[in-house]
CSV table of C-alpha atoms and ligand atoms in Angstrom, one decimal:
chain,number,residue,atom,x,y,z
A,36,MET,CA,76.5,17.0,130.6
A,37,SER,CA,75.8,14.7,127.9
A,38,VAL,CA,73.9,11.4,127.7
A,39,ALA,CA,77.5,9.5,127.7
A,40,ALA,CA,78.3,11.5,131.0
A,41,LEU,CA,75.0,10.9,132.2
A,42,ALA,CA,75.0,7.2,131.7
A,43,ASP,CA,78.8,7.2,133.2
A,44,ALA,CA,77.8,8.9,136.4
A,45,TYR,CA,74.6,6.3,136.9
A,46,ARG,CA,76.9,3.7,136.0
A,47,THR,CA,79.3,4.4,138.6
A,48,ASP,CA,77.7,6.4,141.6
A,49,GLU,CA,75.9,3.8,143.5
A,50,ALA,CA,74.4,6.5,145.8
A,51,LEU,CA,72.6,8.2,142.8
A,52,ARG,CA,71.5,4.6,141.8
A,53,ALA,CA,70.2,3.8,145.2
A,54,ASP,CA,68.3,7.2,145.0
A,55,VAL,CA,66.7,6.8,141.9
A,56,GLY,CA,65.7,3.2,142.8
A,57,THR,CA,64.1,4.6,145.7
A,58,ASP,CA,62.2,7.5,144.0
A,59,MET,CA,60.9,4.7,141.4
A,60,HIS,CA,59.8,2.4,144.0
A,61,LEU,CA,57.9,5.3,146.1
A,62,LEU,CA,56.2,6.2,142.7
A,63,VAL,CA,55.4,2.5,142.3
A,64,THR,CA,53.9,2.4,145.9
A,65,ARG,CA,52.1,5.5,145.2
A,66,LEU,CA,50.4,4.4,141.8
A,67,PHE,CA,49.8,1.0,142.8
A,68,PRO,CA,46.0,1.4,144.8
A,69,ILE,CA,44.6,3.5,141.4
A,70,CYS,CA,42.1,1.3,139.4
A,71,ARG,CA,43.4,1.7,135.7
A,72,SER,CA,42.2,0.1,132.7
A,73,ILE,CA,42.1,1.0,129.0
A,74,THR,CA,40.3,4.1,129.7
A,75,GLY,CA,38.8,6.1,132.7
A,76,ASP,CA,40.0,8.3,135.5
A,77,GLY,CA,42.8,5.7,137.0
A,78,VAL,CA,44.5,6.6,133.8
A,79,ARG,CA,44.1,10.2,134.0
A,80,GLN,CA,45.3,10.0,137.9
A,81,THR,CA,48.1,8.1,137.1
A,82,LEU,CA,49.3,10.6,134.1
A,83,SER,CA,48.8,13.6,136.5
A,84,VAL,CA,51.2,11.7,138.9
A,85,VAL,CA,53.4,11.4,136.1
A,86,GLY,CA,52.9,14.7,135.0
A,87,GLU,CA,54.9,15.6,138.5
A,88,LEU,CA,58.0,14.5,137.6
A,89,LEU,CA,57.9,15.7,133.8
A,90,PRO,CA,56.3,17.9,131.7
A,91,LEU,CA,53.4,15.5,129.9
A,92,ASP,CA,51.1,16.2,126.6
A,93,VAL,CA,47.8,14.5,127.5
A,94,HIS,CA,45.5,13.4,124.5
A,95,GLU,CA,42.2,12.1,125.1
A,96,VAL,CA,40.6,10.4,122.4
A,97,PRO,CA,36.8,10.2,121.9
A,98,SER,CA,35.0,6.8,122.2
A,99,GLY,CA,33.9,5.7,118.8
A,100,THR,CA,37.1,6.8,117.0
A,101,PRO,CA,37.7,4.4,114.4
A,102,VAL,CA,41.6,3.5,115.3
A,103,PHE,CA,42.7,1.3,112.2
A,104,ASP,CA,40.7,-1.9,112.8
A,105,TRP,CA,39.6,-0.9,116.0
A,106,GLU,CA,37.3,1.6,117.8
A,107,VAL,CA,38.1,3.3,121.0
A,108,PRO,CA,35.8,2.0,123.4
A,109,PRO,CA,33.1,3.6,125.9
A,110,GLU,CA,34.8,5.0,128.8
A,111,TRP,CA,34.7,2.7,132.1
A,112,ASN,CA,34.9,4.4,135.8
A,113,VAL,CA,33.9,2.5,139.0
A,114,ARG,CA,32.3,4.1,141.9
A,115,ASP,CA,31.8,1.3,143.9
A,116,ALA,CA,31.9,-2.6,143.6
A,117,TYR,CA,31.3,-5.8,146.1
A,118,VAL,CA,29.4,-8.6,147.1
A,119,ALA,CA,27.8,-8.8,150.5
A,120,ASP,CA,26.6,-11.5,152.4
A,121,ALA,CA,23.0,-11.6,153.8
A,122,ALA,CA,24.2,-9.8,157.0
A,123,GLY,CA,25.6,-6.9,154.5
A,124,ARG,CA,29.1,-8.0,155.1
A,125,ARG,CA,31.1,-7.4,152.0
A,126,VAL,CA,32.9,-10.5,151.2
A,127,VAL,CA,34.4,-9.2,148.2
A,128,ASP,CA,35.3,-5.9,148.0
A,129,PHE,CA,36.6,-3.8,144.9
A,130,ARG,CA,37.9,-1.2,148.0
A,131,ALA,CA,40.5,-3.7,149.4
A,132,SER,CA,41.8,-4.3,145.8
A,133,SER,CA,40.9,-3.0,142.4
A,134,LEU,CA,41.9,-6.5,141.1
A,135,HIS,CA,38.4,-7.9,143.0
A,136,LEU,CA,36.3,-6.2,139.9
A,137,VAL,CA,36.8,-7.6,136.7
A,138,SER,CA,38.0,-4.6,134.3
A,139,TYR,CA,35.3,-3.3,132.2
A,140,SER,CA,32.5,-4.8,134.4
A,141,VAL,CA,29.2,-3.5,133.1
A,142,PRO,CA,26.6,-2.0,135.7
A,143,VAL,CA,25.0,-4.7,137.7
A,144,ARG,CA,22.8,-4.4,140.9
A,145,THR,CA,20.9,-7.8,142.0
A,146,ARG,CA,20.7,-10.5,144.3
A,147,LEU,CA,22.2,-14.3,143.8
A,148,ALA,CA,22.3,-17.5,145.3
A,149,LEU,CA,25.8,-18.7,145.5
A,150,ASP,CA,25.8,-21.1,142.6
A,151,GLU,CA,24.3,-18.3,140.2
A,152,LEU,CA,27.0,-16.2,141.5
A,153,ARG,CA,30.0,-18.7,140.8
A,154,GLY,CA,29.8,-18.4,137.2
A,155,HIS,CA,30.8,-14.7,137.6
A,156,LEU,CA,33.7,-15.4,140.1
A,157,HIS,CA,37.2,-16.0,138.8
A,158,THR,CA,39.9,-17.7,141.2
A,159,LEU,CA,43.5,-19.5,140.7
A,160,PRO,CA,42.8,-23.1,142.3
A,161,ASP,CA,46.4,-23.7,142.0
A,162,GLN,CA,47.5,-20.3,143.8
A,163,PRO,CA,44.6,-20.5,146.1
A,164,ASP,CA,46.4,-16.9,148.2
A,165,LEU,CA,45.9,-14.9,145.1
A,166,ILE,CA,43.4,-13.0,143.4
A,167,PRO,CA,43.8,-13.0,139.8
A,168,TYR,CA,43.8,-10.1,137.1
A,169,ARG,CA,41.0,-10.3,134.1
A,170,THR,CA,39.7,-7.9,131.9
A,171,SER,CA,36.5,-8.1,129.9
A,172,TYR,CA,37.1,-5.2,127.6
A,173,TYR,CA,35.1,-6.3,124.4
A,174,ALA,CA,32.4,-8.5,125.7
A,175,ARG,CA,30.2,-6.7,128.0
A,176,ASP,CA,30.0,-8.9,131.3
A,177,TRP,CA,30.8,-8.6,134.7
A,178,GLY,CA,32.6,-10.6,137.4
A,179,PHE,CA,34.6,-10.5,140.6
A,180,CYS,CA,37.8,-11.8,141.2
A,181,LEU,CA,38.8,-13.6,144.5
A,182,SER,CA,41.2,-15.8,146.1
A,183,GLN,CA,40.0,-19.5,145.9
A,184,ARG,CA,40.4,-19.5,150.1
A,185,GLN,CA,37.7,-16.7,150.1
A,186,LEU,CA,35.5,-18.4,147.7
A,187,ASP,CA,35.7,-21.8,150.1
A,188,ALA,CA,34.6,-19.7,152.8
A,189,LEU,CA,31.3,-18.6,151.3
A,190,ALA,CA,28.4,-20.1,152.7
A,191,PRO,CA,25.5,-20.9,150.7
A,192,GLY,CA,22.9,-18.7,150.4
A,193,ASP,CA,22.1,-15.3,148.9
A,194,TYR,CA,24.1,-12.7,148.2
A,195,ASP,CA,23.8,-9.0,147.1
A,196,VAL,CA,26.1,-8.0,143.9
A,197,VAL,CA,26.7,-4.3,143.4
A,198,VAL,CA,28.7,-3.4,140.4
A,199,ASP,CA,28.4,0.6,140.6
A,200,THR,CA,30.3,1.2,137.1
A,201,SER,CA,29.8,3.5,134.3
A,202,LEU,CA,30.3,2.3,130.5
A,203,GLU,CA,29.3,5.6,128.6
A,204,SER,CA,30.9,7.8,125.9
A,205,GLY,CA,33.8,9.3,126.9
A,206,SER,CA,37.4,9.6,125.9
A,207,LEU,CA,40.9,7.4,126.0
A,208,THR,CA,43.6,9.1,127.8
A,209,TYR,CA,47.6,8.5,126.7
A,210,ALA,CA,50.0,10.7,127.1
A,211,GLU,CA,53.5,11.6,125.5
A,212,CYS,CA,56.5,13.7,126.6
A,213,VAL,CA,58.9,15.1,123.9
A,214,LEU,CA,62.3,16.0,124.9
A,215,PRO,CA,63.6,17.5,121.8
A,216,GLY,CA,67.3,16.7,120.6
A,217,GLU,CA,70.0,18.6,118.0
A,218,THR,CA,67.8,16.6,115.3
A,219,SER,CA,64.5,15.4,114.6
A,220,ASP,CA,65.6,11.7,114.5
A,221,GLU,CA,63.8,10.1,117.2
A,222,ILE,CA,64.2,7.1,120.1
A,223,VAL,CA,60.7,6.3,121.4
A,224,VAL,CA,60.4,4.7,124.3
A,225,SER,CA,56.7,3.3,125.2
A,226,THR,CA,55.3,1.9,128.4
A,227,HIS,CA,51.5,0.9,129.2
A,228,VAL,CA,49.4,2.6,131.5
A,229,CYS,CA,46.2,0.2,131.6
A,230,HIS,CA,46.7,-2.3,134.4
A,231,PRO,CA,44.9,-2.0,137.7
A,232,SER,CA,47.0,-2.7,141.1
A,233,LEU,CA,49.9,-4.4,139.8
A,234,ALA,CA,53.4,-3.5,140.1
A,235,THR,CA,55.8,-4.8,137.8
A,236,ASP,CA,53.3,-5.1,135.4
A,237,ASN,CA,53.6,-2.8,134.7
A,238,LEU,CA,54.2,0.6,137.4
A,239,SER,CA,57.7,-0.4,137.2
A,240,GLY,CA,57.8,0.5,133.0
A,241,ILE,CA,55.9,3.8,134.2
A,242,ALA,CA,58.7,4.4,137.1
A,243,VAL,CA,61.4,3.7,134.8
A,244,ALA,CA,60.2,5.8,131.8
A,245,ALA,CA,59.2,8.7,133.9
A,246,TRP,CA,62.6,8.7,135.6
A,247,LEU,CA,64.5,8.3,132.5
A,248,GLY,CA,62.4,11.3,131.3
A,249,ARG,CA,63.4,13.4,134.6
A,250,LEU,CA,67.4,12.3,134.0
A,251,LEU,CA,67.4,13.0,130.6
A,252,ARG,CA,65.3,16.4,130.3
A,253,ASP,CA,68.2,18.6,130.8
A,254,VAL,CA,70.7,16.4,128.9
A,255,PRO,CA,71.6,17.5,125.3
A,256,ARG,CA,71.0,15.1,123.0
A,257,ARG,CA,71.7,14.2,119.3
A,258,HIS,CA,68.1,12.3,119.2
A,259,THR,CA,64.7,13.7,120.4
A,260,VAL,CA,63.5,11.1,122.9
A,261,ARG,CA,59.6,10.8,123.2
A,262,LEU,CA,58.1,8.8,126.1
A,263,LEU,CA,54.5,7.5,125.8
A,264,PHE,CA,52.2,6.5,128.6
A,265,VAL,CA,49.7,4.7,126.5
A,266,PRO,CA,47.0,1.8,127.4
A,267,GLY,CA,48.0,-1.3,125.9
A,268,THR,CA,47.3,-2.1,122.6
A,269,ILE,CA,44.2,0.5,121.6
A,270,GLY,CA,46.2,3.3,123.1
A,271,SER,CA,49.1,2.9,121.1
A,272,LEU,CA,47.0,2.3,118.1
A,273,ALA,CA,45.7,5.6,118.7
A,274,TRP,CA,49.0,7.2,119.0
A,275,LEU,CA,49.9,5.8,116.0
A,276,SER,CA,46.9,6.9,114.2
A,277,GLU,CA,47.7,10.4,115.4
A,278,HIS,CA,51.1,10.7,114.8
A,279,ALA,CA,51.5,9.7,111.2
A,280,ASP,CA,54.2,12.6,110.7
A,281,VAL,CA,56.5,11.6,113.6
A,282,LEU,CA,56.7,7.6,112.3
A,283,PRO,CA,59.3,8.1,109.6
A,284,ARG,CA,61.5,10.2,111.9
A,285,ILE,CA,61.4,7.0,114.5
A,286,ARG,CA,65.2,5.6,114.3
A,287,HIS,CA,64.9,3.3,117.2
A,288,GLY,CA,62.2,2.1,119.6
A,289,LEU,CA,61.8,0.4,123.0
A,290,VAL,CA,58.9,-0.8,124.9
A,291,VAL,CA,59.7,-1.2,128.9
A,292,THR,CA,57.5,-3.2,131.1
A,293,GLY,CA,57.8,-5.6,133.8
A,294,LEU,CA,61.0,-4.3,134.9
A,295,GLY,CA,60.7,-4.4,138.6
A,296,GLY,CA,60.6,-8.2,139.6
A,297,PRO,CA,63.3,-11.0,139.8
A,298,GLY,CA,65.1,-12.4,137.1
A,299,GLY,CA,67.8,-11.0,135.0
A,300,LEU,CA,67.2,-8.5,131.9
A,301,VAL,CA,65.4,-9.9,128.9
A,302,TYR,CA,65.7,-8.2,125.7
A,303,LYS,CA,63.1,-9.0,123.1
A,304,CYS,CA,64.2,-8.4,119.2
A,305,THR,CA,62.5,-6.1,116.7
A,306,ARG,CA,60.4,-7.9,114.2
A,307,ARG,CA,63.1,-7.8,111.5
A,308,GLY,CA,65.7,-8.2,113.9
A,309,ARG,CA,69.3,-7.1,113.3
A,310,ARG,CA,68.0,-3.6,113.6
A,311,PRO,CA,70.3,-1.2,115.0
A,312,VAL,CA,68.5,-1.2,118.5
A,313,ASP,CA,68.9,-5.0,118.4
A,314,ARG,CA,72.4,-4.9,118.2
A,315,ALA,CA,72.7,-2.2,120.8
A,316,ALA,CA,70.7,-4.1,123.0
A,317,ARG,CA,72.4,-7.3,122.8
A,318,HIS,CA,75.9,-5.3,123.4
A,319,VAL,CA,74.1,-3.5,126.6
A,320,LEU,CA,73.0,-6.8,128.2
A,321,GLU,CA,75.7,-8.6,128.1
A,322,ASN,CA,77.5,-5.9,129.9
A,323,HIS,CA,74.5,-6.5,132.5
A,324,ARG,CA,75.5,-9.8,133.2
A,325,SER,CA,72.5,-11.4,130.6
A,326,ARG,CA,72.6,-13.1,127.3
A,327,ASP,CA,68.9,-13.4,127.3
A,328,VAL,CA,68.3,-11.8,123.8
A,329,ARG,CA,65.1,-13.4,122.4
A,330,GLU,CA,63.7,-13.4,118.6
A,331,PHE,CA,60.4,-11.5,117.9
A,332,SER,CA,57.1,-13.1,118.4
A,333,PRO,CA,53.8,-11.5,117.7
A,334,TYR,CA,52.7,-12.7,121.2
A,335,GLY,CA,53.3,-9.8,123.8
A,336,TYR,CA,52.9,-5.9,124.6
A,337,ASP,CA,52.8,-2.8,122.2
A,338,GLU,CA,55.7,-3.7,120.5
A,339,ARG,CA,53.2,-6.1,118.6
A,340,GLN,CA,51.7,-2.8,117.2
A,341,TYR,CA,54.9,-0.8,116.4
A,342,ASN,CA,56.4,-3.6,114.8
A,343,SER,CA,53.3,-4.8,112.7
A,344,PRO,CA,53.8,-5.0,109.0
A,345,GLY,CA,52.1,-1.5,108.1
A,346,PHE,CA,54.3,0.4,110.3
A,347,ASP,CA,57.3,-1.8,110.6
A,348,LEU,CA,58.9,0.3,113.4
A,349,PRO,CA,62.2,-1.2,115.0
A,350,PHE,CA,60.9,-1.4,118.6
A,351,GLY,CA,62.6,-4.1,121.0
A,352,ARG,CA,61.3,-4.8,124.3
A,353,LEU,CA,63.0,-4.5,127.6
A,354,SER,CA,61.6,-6.7,130.4
A,355,ARG,CA,62.8,-8.9,133.3
A,356,THR,CA,61.1,-12.3,133.3
A,357,PRO,CA,58.7,-11.6,130.8
A,358,HIS,CA,55.2,-11.7,131.2
A,359,GLY,CA,53.5,-15.5,132.1
A,360,GLU,CA,56.8,-16.8,132.8
A,361,PHE,CA,56.6,-16.1,136.9
A,362,PRO,CA,53.7,-17.3,139.2
A,363,GLU,CA,52.9,-13.8,140.2
A,364,TYR,CA,52.2,-12.7,136.6
A,365,HIS,CA,48.5,-11.1,136.7
A,366,THR,CA,48.1,-12.1,140.3
A,367,SER,CA,47.7,-10.0,143.6
A,368,ALA,CA,51.4,-11.4,144.1
A,369,ASP,CA,52.7,-8.8,141.8
A,370,ASN,CA,52.7,-6.1,144.6
A,371,VAL,CA,54.6,-3.2,145.9
A,372,ASP,CA,56.6,-6.1,148.0
A,373,PHE,CA,57.5,-7.7,144.9
A,374,VAL,CA,58.9,-5.3,142.7
A,375,ARG,CA,62.9,-3.8,144.5
A,376,PRO,CA,64.1,-0.7,143.9
A,377,GLU,CA,67.4,-1.6,143.2
A,378,LEU,CA,66.0,-4.1,140.3
A,379,LEU,CA,64.4,-1.0,139.3
A,380,ALA,CA,67.8,0.9,139.1
A,381,GLU,CA,69.4,-1.6,137.5
A,382,ALA,CA,66.7,-1.8,134.9
A,383,LEU,CA,66.9,2.0,134.0
A,384,GLY,CA,70.8,1.9,134.1
A,385,ALA,CA,70.3,-0.7,131.3
A,386,VAL,CA,68.2,2.1,129.5
A,387,LEU,CA,70.3,4.7,129.9
A,388,ASP,CA,73.6,2.3,128.4
A,389,LEU,CA,71.0,1.6,125.3
A,390,LEU,CA,70.6,5.2,124.8
A,391,ASP,CA,74.5,5.7,125.6
A,392,VAL,CA,75.1,3.3,122.5
A,393,LEU,CA,72.5,4.8,120.4
A,394,GLU,CA,73.2,8.3,121.0
A,395,GLY,CA,77.6,7.5,120.6
A,396,ASN,CA,77.8,5.0,118.0
A,397,ARG,CA,79.9,6.5,114.8
A,398,ALA,CA,83.0,5.5,112.8
A,399,TYR,CA,85.7,7.3,113.0
A,400,ARG,CA,89.1,7.3,110.7
A,401,ASN,CA,92.5,6.6,112.0
A,402,LEU,CA,94.4,9.5,110.9
A,403,PHE,CA,97.8,7.8,111.5
A,404,PRO,CA,97.1,4.5,109.8
A,405,TYR,CA,100.8,3.7,109.0
A,406,GLY,CA,101.6,1.6,111.8
A,407,GLU,CA,100.8,2.3,115.3
A,408,PRO,CA,100.7,5.9,115.8
A,409,GLN,CA,102.8,6.7,119.0
A,410,LEU,CA,100.4,7.2,122.2
A,411,GLY,CA,103.4,8.0,124.4
A,412,ARG,CA,104.7,11.2,122.8
A,413,ARG,CA,101.2,12.5,122.7
A,414,GLY,CA,100.5,11.6,126.8
A,415,LEU,CA,97.9,8.9,125.9
A,416,TYR,CA,100.4,6.0,127.2
A,417,PRO,CA,99.6,6.1,131.0
A,418,THR,CA,102.8,6.8,133.3
A,419,VAL,CA,101.1,4.8,136.1
A,420,GLY,CA,99.9,1.1,135.5
A,421,GLY,CA,97.5,-0.8,136.9
A,422,PRO,CA,94.4,-2.7,135.2
A,423,GLY,CA,92.5,0.3,134.4
A,424,ALA,CA,95.3,1.7,132.6
A,425,ALA,CA,96.1,-1.1,130.8
A,426,ASP,CA,92.5,-1.2,129.7
A,427,ASP,CA,92.2,2.0,128.5
A,428,VAL,CA,95.4,1.4,126.2
A,429,MET,CA,93.9,-1.7,124.8
A,430,ALA,CA,90.7,0.4,124.0
A,431,MET,CA,92.7,2.7,122.2
A,432,LEU,CA,94.7,0.0,120.6
A,433,TRP,CA,91.2,-1.7,119.4
A,434,LEU,CA,90.0,1.4,118.1
A,435,LEU,CA,93.0,2.5,116.4
A,436,SER,CA,93.8,-0.8,114.5
A,437,LEU,CA,89.7,-0.8,113.5
A,438,SER,CA,89.2,2.9,112.7
A,439,ASP,CA,89.3,2.8,109.0
A,440,GLY,CA,86.3,4.8,108.8
A,441,THR,CA,83.9,1.9,107.9
A,442,VAL,CA,83.7,0.4,111.2
A,443,SER,CA,81.4,1.8,114.2
A,444,LEU,CA,82.3,2.1,117.9
A,445,LEU,CA,79.8,-0.5,118.6
A,446,GLU,CA,81.1,-3.0,116.0
A,447,VAL,CA,85.0,-2.3,118.0
A,448,ALA,CA,83.3,-3.1,121.2
A,449,GLU,CA,81.4,-6.3,119.7
A,450,ARG,CA,84.9,-7.7,118.0
A,451,SER,CA,87.0,-6.6,121.5
A,452,GLY,CA,84.6,-7.4,123.6
A,453,MET,CA,85.2,-4.5,125.5
A,454,ALA,CA,82.2,-2.4,127.1
A,455,PHE,CA,81.1,0.3,124.4
A,456,PRO,CA,81.6,3.0,127.2
A,457,ALA,CA,85.2,2.4,127.1
A,458,LEU,CA,85.6,2.5,123.4
A,459,ARG,CA,83.3,5.7,123.5
A,460,ARG,CA,85.9,7.3,126.1
A,461,ALA,CA,89.1,6.4,124.5
A,462,ALA,CA,87.8,8.0,120.9
A,463,ASP,CA,87.4,10.7,123.1
A,464,ARG,CA,90.6,10.7,124.1
A,465,LEU,CA,92.2,10.0,120.4
A,466,LEU,CA,89.9,12.7,119.3
A,467,ALA,CA,91.1,15.3,121.5
A,468,ALA,CA,94.7,14.5,120.8
A,469,GLY,CA,93.8,14.6,116.7
A,470,VAL,CA,94.5,10.9,116.2
A,471,VAL,CA,91.0,10.3,114.8
A,472,ALA,CA,88.6,12.2,113.0
A,473,PRO,CA,84.8,11.0,113.2
A,474,VAL,CA,83.7,10.1,109.9
B,697,ZN,ZN1,50.0,-7.8,131.7
């Protein structure tokens, strides 16, 4: 088995894709109720579930640790949180959804009149049935999120507010999984683990990264593959600050997020653009019927940190319809039904196809460059025709025609309009027949 063989098998075996899609969706469903934030037991619980699928190295970074221009915040945990009416009925209840409590709410126990309470309640008036997702990481505050309909149903009067949280010195938790390759050149895949009960943002990214690791675990590779499960911003910065020795070895990086909802695949380029990962991703997306490749922008997920000028790492980002561009974004509608197994499966396929290119892209030299080498004599010309056979021949002809030792397989794919795997297979056949040699 090789990455190429794995990618080929995944691309052609519908039953395998369906099984993996179902398993990823089960993982999303299992992780969904957990209250995650940038620190706390929810992140640890999440990582321990992912750790059942692949070996994780879990790091704890103490509160107060300086991380570049930031500092690891106090650790936040929730025991309970609710708003109850005069009859003691919970009208907003954290136990029903982790979205109900503003993340990083400070502890509170008080009784407030509805009008005083309103200042701490967040709704989406334009989407009256949905609960918004709100955070207050770096400003000490508290609040609840609820649907506009829930708010409208609250009668005037006094309400008991209980925010039974702790905000204390502890640590920030992140995890990595390193799958060693033949070389120390690394491909890093990073995903954020800090969002509470939201499915595509970002349990989808966690599921795709986890299953990528599971599938790659026993497959020999040229590159070392490193998977990062980090809280957004402060978590990726903490990883960067603790891995200065790894950074020079990173050849390609990818942030995966928002992969389970509707919409085609979207790739966001690295800051410099035109890096090998950008070029490979553009080709892979075209073969997944998407031409949605976007230039870098300084807004988004952890690609902002990896690409910042001090690190200048070549991280692109793969998602479906990006954050902020779909109505379910950061609301209770981003639930387990919003995420579809087959969409998760396709996204994982795109990541495998990208790895296939990054692993297998190299230049070849045609050893018989004076005219066309005779393919029939070497058993390379199909005796049975058909469209597949014609494609195989065209792939070999393109490769022989362009392989002067300076043109990579990916370039041949771009110029010929053929998919990378077809050219990779052609190269393997020509190599076995002694017609080309790798440069
Ligand atoms: Zn988000």
